mmCIF file with all atom_site columns, C-alpha atoms in Angstrom:
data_model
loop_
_atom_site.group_PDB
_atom_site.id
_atom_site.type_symbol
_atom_site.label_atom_id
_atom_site.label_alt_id
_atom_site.label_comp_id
_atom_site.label_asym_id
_atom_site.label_entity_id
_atom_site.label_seq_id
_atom_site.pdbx_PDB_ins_code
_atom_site.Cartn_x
_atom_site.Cartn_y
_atom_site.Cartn_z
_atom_site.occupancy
_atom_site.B_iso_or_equiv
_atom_site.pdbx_formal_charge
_atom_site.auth_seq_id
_atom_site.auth_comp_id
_atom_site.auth_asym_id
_atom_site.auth_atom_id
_atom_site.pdbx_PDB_model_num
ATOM 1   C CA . UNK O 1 1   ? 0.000  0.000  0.000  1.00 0.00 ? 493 UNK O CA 1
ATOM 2   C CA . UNK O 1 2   ? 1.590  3.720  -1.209 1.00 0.00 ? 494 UNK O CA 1
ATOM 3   C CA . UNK O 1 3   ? 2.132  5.685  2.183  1.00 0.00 ? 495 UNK O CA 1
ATOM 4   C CA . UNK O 1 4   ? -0.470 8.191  0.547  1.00 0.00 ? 496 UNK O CA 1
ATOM 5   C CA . UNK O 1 5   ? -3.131 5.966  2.291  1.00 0.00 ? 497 UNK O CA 1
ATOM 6   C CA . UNK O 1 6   ? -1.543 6.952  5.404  1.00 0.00 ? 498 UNK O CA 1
ATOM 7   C CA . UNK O 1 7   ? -1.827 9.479  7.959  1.00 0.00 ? 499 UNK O CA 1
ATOM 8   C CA . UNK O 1 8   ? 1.139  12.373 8.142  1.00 0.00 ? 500 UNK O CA 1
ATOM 9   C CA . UNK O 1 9   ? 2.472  13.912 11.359 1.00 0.00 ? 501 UNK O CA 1
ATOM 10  C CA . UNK O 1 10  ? 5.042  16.338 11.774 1.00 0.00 ? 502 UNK O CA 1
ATOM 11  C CA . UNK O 1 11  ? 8.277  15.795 14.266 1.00 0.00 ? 503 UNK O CA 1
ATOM 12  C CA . UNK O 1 12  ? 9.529  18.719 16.183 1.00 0.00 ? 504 UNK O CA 1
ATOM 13  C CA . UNK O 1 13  ? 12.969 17.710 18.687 1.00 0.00 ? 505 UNK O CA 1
ATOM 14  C CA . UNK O 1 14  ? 13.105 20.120 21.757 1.00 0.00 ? 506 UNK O CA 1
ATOM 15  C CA . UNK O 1 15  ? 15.841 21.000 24.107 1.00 0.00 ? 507 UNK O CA 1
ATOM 16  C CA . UNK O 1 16  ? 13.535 20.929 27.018 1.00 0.00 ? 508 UNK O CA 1
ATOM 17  C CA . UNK O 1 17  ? 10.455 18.902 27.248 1.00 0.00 ? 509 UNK O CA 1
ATOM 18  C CA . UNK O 1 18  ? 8.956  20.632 30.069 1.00 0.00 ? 510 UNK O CA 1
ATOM 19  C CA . UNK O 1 19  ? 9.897  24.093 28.300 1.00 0.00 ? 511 UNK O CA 1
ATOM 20  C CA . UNK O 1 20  ? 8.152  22.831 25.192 1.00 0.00 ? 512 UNK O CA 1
ATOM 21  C CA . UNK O 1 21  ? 5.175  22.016 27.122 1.00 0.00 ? 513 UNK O CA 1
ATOM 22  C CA . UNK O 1 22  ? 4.377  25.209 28.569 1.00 0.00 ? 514 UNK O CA 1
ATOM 23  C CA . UNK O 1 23  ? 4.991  26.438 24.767 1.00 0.00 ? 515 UNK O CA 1
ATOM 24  C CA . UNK O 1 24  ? 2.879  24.007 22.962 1.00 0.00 ? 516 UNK O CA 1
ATOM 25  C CA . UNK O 1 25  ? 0.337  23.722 25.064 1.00 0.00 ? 517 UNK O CA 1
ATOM 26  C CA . UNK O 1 26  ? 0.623  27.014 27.072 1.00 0.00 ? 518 UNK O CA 1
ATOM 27  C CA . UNK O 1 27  ? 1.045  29.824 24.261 1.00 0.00 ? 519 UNK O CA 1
ATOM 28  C CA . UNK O 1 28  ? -0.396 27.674 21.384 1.00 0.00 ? 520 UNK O CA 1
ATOM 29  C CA . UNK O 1 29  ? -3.423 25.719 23.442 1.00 0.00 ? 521 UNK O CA 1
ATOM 30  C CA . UNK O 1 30  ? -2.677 22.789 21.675 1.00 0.00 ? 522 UNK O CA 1
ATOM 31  C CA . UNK O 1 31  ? -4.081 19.618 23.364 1.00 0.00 ? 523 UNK O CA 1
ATOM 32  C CA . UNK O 1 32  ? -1.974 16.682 24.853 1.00 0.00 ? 524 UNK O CA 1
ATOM 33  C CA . UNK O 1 33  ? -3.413 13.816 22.995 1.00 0.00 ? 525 UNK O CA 1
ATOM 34  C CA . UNK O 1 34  ? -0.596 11.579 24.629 1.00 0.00 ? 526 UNK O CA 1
ATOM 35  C CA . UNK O 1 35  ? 2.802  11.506 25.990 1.00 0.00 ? 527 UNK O CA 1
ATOM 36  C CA . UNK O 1 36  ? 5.026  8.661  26.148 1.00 0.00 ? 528 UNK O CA 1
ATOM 37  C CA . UNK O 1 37  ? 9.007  7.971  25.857 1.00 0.00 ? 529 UNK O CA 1
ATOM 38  C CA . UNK O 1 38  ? 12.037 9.774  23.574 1.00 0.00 ? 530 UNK O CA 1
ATOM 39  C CA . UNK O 1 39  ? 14.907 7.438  23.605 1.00 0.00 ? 531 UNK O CA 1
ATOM 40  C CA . UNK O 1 40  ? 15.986 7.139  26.524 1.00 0.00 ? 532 UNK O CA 1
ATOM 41  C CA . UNK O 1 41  ? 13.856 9.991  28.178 1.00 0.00 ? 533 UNK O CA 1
ATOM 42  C CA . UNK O 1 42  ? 10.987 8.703  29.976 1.00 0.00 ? 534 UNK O CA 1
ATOM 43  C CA . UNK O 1 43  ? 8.206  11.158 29.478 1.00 0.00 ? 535 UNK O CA 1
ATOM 44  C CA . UNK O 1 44  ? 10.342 12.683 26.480 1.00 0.00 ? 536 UNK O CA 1
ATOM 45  C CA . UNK O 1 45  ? 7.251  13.155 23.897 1.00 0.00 ? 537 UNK O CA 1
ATOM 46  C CA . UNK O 1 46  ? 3.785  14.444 23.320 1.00 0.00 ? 538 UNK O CA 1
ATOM 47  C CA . UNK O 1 47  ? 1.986  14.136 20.337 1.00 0.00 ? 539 UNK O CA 1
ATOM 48  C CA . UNK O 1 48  ? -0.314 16.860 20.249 1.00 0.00 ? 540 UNK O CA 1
ATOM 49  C CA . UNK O 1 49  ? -3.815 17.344 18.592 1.00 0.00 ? 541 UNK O CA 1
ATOM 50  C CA . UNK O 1 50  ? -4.828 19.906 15.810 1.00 0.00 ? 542 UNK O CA 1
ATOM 51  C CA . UNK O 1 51  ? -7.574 20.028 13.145 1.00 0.00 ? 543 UNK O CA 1
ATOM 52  C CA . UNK O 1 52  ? -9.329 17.788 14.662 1.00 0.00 ? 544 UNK O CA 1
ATOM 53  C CA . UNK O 1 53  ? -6.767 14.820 14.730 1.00 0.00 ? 545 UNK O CA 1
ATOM 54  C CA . UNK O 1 54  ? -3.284 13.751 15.921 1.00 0.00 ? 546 UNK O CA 1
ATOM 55  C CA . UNK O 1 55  ? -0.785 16.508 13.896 1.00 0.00 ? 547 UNK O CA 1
ATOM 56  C CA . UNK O 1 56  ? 2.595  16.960 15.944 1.00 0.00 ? 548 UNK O CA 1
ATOM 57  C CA . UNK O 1 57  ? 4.691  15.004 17.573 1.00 0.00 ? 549 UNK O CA 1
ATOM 58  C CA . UNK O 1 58  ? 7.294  17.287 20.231 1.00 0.00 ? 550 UNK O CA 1
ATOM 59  C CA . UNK O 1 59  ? 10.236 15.245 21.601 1.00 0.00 ? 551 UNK O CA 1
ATOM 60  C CA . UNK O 1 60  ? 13.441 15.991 23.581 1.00 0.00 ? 552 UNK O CA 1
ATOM 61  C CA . UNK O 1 61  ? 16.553 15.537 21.463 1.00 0.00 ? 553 UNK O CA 1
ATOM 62  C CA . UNK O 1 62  ? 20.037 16.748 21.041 1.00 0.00 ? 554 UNK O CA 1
ATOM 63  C CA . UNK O 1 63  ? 19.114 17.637 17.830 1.00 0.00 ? 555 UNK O CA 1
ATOM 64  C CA . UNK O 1 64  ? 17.038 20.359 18.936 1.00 0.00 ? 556 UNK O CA 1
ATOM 65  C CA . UNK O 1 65  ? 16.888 23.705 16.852 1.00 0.00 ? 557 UNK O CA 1
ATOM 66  C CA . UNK O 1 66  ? 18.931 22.694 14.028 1.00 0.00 ? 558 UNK O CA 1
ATOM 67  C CA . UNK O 1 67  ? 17.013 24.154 10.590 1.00 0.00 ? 559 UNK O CA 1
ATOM 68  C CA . UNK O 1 68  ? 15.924 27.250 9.698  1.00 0.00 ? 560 UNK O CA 1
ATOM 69  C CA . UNK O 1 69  ? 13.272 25.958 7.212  1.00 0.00 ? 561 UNK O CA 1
ATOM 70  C CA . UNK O 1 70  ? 9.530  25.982 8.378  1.00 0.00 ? 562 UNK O CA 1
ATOM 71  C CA . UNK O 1 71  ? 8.439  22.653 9.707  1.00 0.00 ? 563 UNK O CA 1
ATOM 72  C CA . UNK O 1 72  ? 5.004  22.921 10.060 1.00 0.00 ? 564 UNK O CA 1
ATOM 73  C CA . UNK O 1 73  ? 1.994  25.545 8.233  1.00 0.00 ? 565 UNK O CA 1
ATOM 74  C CA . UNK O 1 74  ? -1.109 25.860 9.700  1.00 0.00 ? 566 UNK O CA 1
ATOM 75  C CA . UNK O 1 75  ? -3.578 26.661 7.191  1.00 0.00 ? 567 UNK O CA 1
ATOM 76  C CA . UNK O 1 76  ? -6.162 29.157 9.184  1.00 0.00 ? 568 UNK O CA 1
ATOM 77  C CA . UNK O 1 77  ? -9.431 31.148 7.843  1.00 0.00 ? 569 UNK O CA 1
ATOM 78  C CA . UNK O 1 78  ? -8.523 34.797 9.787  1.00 0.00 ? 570 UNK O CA 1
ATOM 79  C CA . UNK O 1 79  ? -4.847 34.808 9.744  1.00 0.00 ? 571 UNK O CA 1
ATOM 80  C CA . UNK O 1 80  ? -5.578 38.472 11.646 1.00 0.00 ? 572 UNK O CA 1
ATOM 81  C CA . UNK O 1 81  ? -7.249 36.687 14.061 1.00 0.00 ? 573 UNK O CA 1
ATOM 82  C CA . UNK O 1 82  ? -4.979 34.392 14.750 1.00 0.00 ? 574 UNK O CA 1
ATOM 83  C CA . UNK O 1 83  ? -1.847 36.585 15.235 1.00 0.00 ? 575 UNK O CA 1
ATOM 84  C CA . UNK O 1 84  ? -3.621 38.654 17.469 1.00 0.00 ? 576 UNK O CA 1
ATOM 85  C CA . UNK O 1 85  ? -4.292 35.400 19.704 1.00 0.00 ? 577 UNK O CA 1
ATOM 86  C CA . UNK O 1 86  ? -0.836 34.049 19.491 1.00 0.00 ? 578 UNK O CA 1
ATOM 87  C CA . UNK O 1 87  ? 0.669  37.418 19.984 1.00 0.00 ? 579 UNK O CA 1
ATOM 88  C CA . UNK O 1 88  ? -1.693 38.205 22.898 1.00 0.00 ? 580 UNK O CA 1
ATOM 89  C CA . UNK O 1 89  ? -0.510 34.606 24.351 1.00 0.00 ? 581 UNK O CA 1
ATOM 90  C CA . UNK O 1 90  ? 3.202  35.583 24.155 1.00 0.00 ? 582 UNK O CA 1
ATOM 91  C CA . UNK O 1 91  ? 3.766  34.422 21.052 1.00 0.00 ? 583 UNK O CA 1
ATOM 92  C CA . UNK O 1 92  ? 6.429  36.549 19.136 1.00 0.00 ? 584 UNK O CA 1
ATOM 93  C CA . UNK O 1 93  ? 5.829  36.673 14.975 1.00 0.00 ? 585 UNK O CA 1
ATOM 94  C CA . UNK O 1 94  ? 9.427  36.335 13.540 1.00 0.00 ? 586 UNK O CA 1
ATOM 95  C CA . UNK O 1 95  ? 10.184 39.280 10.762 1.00 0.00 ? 587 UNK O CA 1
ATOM 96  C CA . UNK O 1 96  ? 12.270 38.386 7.909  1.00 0.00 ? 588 UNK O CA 1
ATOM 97  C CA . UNK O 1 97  ? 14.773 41.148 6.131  1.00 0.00 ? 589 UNK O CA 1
ATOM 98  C CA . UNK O 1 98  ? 14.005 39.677 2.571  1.00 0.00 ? 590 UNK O CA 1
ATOM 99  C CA . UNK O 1 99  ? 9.992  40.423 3.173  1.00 0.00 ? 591 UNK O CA 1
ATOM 100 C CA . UNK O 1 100 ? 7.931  43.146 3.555  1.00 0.00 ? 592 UNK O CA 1
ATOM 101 C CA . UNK O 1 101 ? 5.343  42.435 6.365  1.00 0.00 ? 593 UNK O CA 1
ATOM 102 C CA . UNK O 1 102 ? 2.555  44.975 7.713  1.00 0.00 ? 594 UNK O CA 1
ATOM 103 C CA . UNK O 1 103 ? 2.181  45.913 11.646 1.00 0.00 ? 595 UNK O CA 1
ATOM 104 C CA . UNK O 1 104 ? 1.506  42.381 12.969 1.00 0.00 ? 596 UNK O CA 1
ATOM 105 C CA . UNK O 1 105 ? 4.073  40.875 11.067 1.00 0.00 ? 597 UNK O CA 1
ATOM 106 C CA . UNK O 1 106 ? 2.191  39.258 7.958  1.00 0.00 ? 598 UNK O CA 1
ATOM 107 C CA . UNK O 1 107 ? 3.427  39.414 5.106  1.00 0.00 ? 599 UNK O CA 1
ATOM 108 C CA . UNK O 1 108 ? 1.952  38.371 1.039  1.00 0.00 ? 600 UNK O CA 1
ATOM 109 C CA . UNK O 1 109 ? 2.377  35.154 0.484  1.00 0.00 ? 601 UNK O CA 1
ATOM 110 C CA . UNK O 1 110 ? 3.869  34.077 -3.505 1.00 0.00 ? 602 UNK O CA 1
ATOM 111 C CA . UNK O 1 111 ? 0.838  33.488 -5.778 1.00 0.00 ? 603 UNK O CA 1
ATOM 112 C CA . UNK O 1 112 ? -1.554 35.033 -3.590 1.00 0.00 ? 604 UNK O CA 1
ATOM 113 C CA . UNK O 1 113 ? -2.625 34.975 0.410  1.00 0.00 ? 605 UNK O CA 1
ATOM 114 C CA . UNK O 1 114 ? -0.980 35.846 3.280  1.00 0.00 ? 606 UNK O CA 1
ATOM 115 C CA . UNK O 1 115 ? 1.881  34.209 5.975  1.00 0.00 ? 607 UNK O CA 1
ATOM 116 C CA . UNK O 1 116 ? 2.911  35.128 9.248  1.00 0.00 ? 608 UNK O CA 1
ATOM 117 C CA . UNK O 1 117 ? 6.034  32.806 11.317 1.00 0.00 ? 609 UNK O CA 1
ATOM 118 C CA . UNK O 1 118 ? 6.745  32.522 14.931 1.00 0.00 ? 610 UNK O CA 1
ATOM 119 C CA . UNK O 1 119 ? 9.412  29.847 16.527 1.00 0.00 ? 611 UNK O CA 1
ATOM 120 C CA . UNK O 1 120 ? 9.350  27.821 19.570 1.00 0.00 ? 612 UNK O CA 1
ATOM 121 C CA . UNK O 1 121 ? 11.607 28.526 22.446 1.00 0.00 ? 613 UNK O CA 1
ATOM 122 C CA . UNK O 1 122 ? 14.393 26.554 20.759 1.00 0.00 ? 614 UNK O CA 1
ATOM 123 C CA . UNK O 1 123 ? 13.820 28.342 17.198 1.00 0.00 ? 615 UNK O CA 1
ATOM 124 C CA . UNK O 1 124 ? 12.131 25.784 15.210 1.00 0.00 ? 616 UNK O CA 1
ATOM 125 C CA . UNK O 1 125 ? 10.060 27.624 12.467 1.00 0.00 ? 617 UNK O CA 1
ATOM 126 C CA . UNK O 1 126 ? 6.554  27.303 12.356 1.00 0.00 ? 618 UNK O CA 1
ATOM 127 C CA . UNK O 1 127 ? 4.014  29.143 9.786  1.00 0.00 ? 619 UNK O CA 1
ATOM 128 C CA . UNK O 1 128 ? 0.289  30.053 9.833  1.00 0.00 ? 620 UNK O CA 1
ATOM 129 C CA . UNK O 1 129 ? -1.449 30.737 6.459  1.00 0.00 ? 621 UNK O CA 1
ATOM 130 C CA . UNK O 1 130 ? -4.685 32.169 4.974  1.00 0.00 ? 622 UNK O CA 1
ATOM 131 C CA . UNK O 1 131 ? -5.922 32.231 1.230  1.00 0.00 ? 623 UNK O CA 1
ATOM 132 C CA . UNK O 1 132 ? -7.677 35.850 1.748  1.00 0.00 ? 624 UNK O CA 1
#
């Protein structure tokens, strides 16, 4: 069977569990939908919950931090909206030299739309996006 009948979920290594907790859950309100083991780190994952499903999977590594690319896009209806809420939550929206992005930090997305990053405390890049 092609892995297209399978389900995809994103993997995000932290520093700090605990720290990536009270970001994940804490700032972003994503729910726990289990924790369980990282290597040899009892306790050292969570796979949390979005869209109505399982969607990221946060575990402690030494590996932590190590790309600049975007690892995960949330695709949102009122990217606005959204900002304001992660922003209000303590949330910082990353500005990039190369773009042009208005007072919250959004900025045109290629093709149409609009994009807005943030990172987590350990700088992995993360993306929300709306077609509007």
């Amino acid at each position: 069977m092609p892995l297209s009948s399978y389900h995809l979920r994103a993997s995000v290594a932290v520093s700090d569990i605990e720290r990536a907790v009270g970001f994940y859950e804490g700032k972003l309100g994503l729910p726990v939908l289990r924790s369980g083991p990282s290597a040899r780190i009892a306790g050292g994952s969570r796979v949390y919950g979005s869209g109505g499903g399982p969607a990221l999977n946060v575990y402690q590594s030494v590996t932590a931090g190590q790309t600049e690319a975007t690892l995960a896009t949330w695709y949102v209806d009122d990217i606005d909206q959204i900002v304001d809420e992660l922003v209000a939550s303590g949330v910082e929206i990353v500005r990039y030299d190369q773009y042009d992005h208005d007072a919250k930090g959004i900025t045109a997305r290629a093709g149409g739309g609009r994009i807005a990053w943030f990172q987590d405390p350990d700088g992995n890049t993360f993306a929300i996006e709306a077609d509007d």
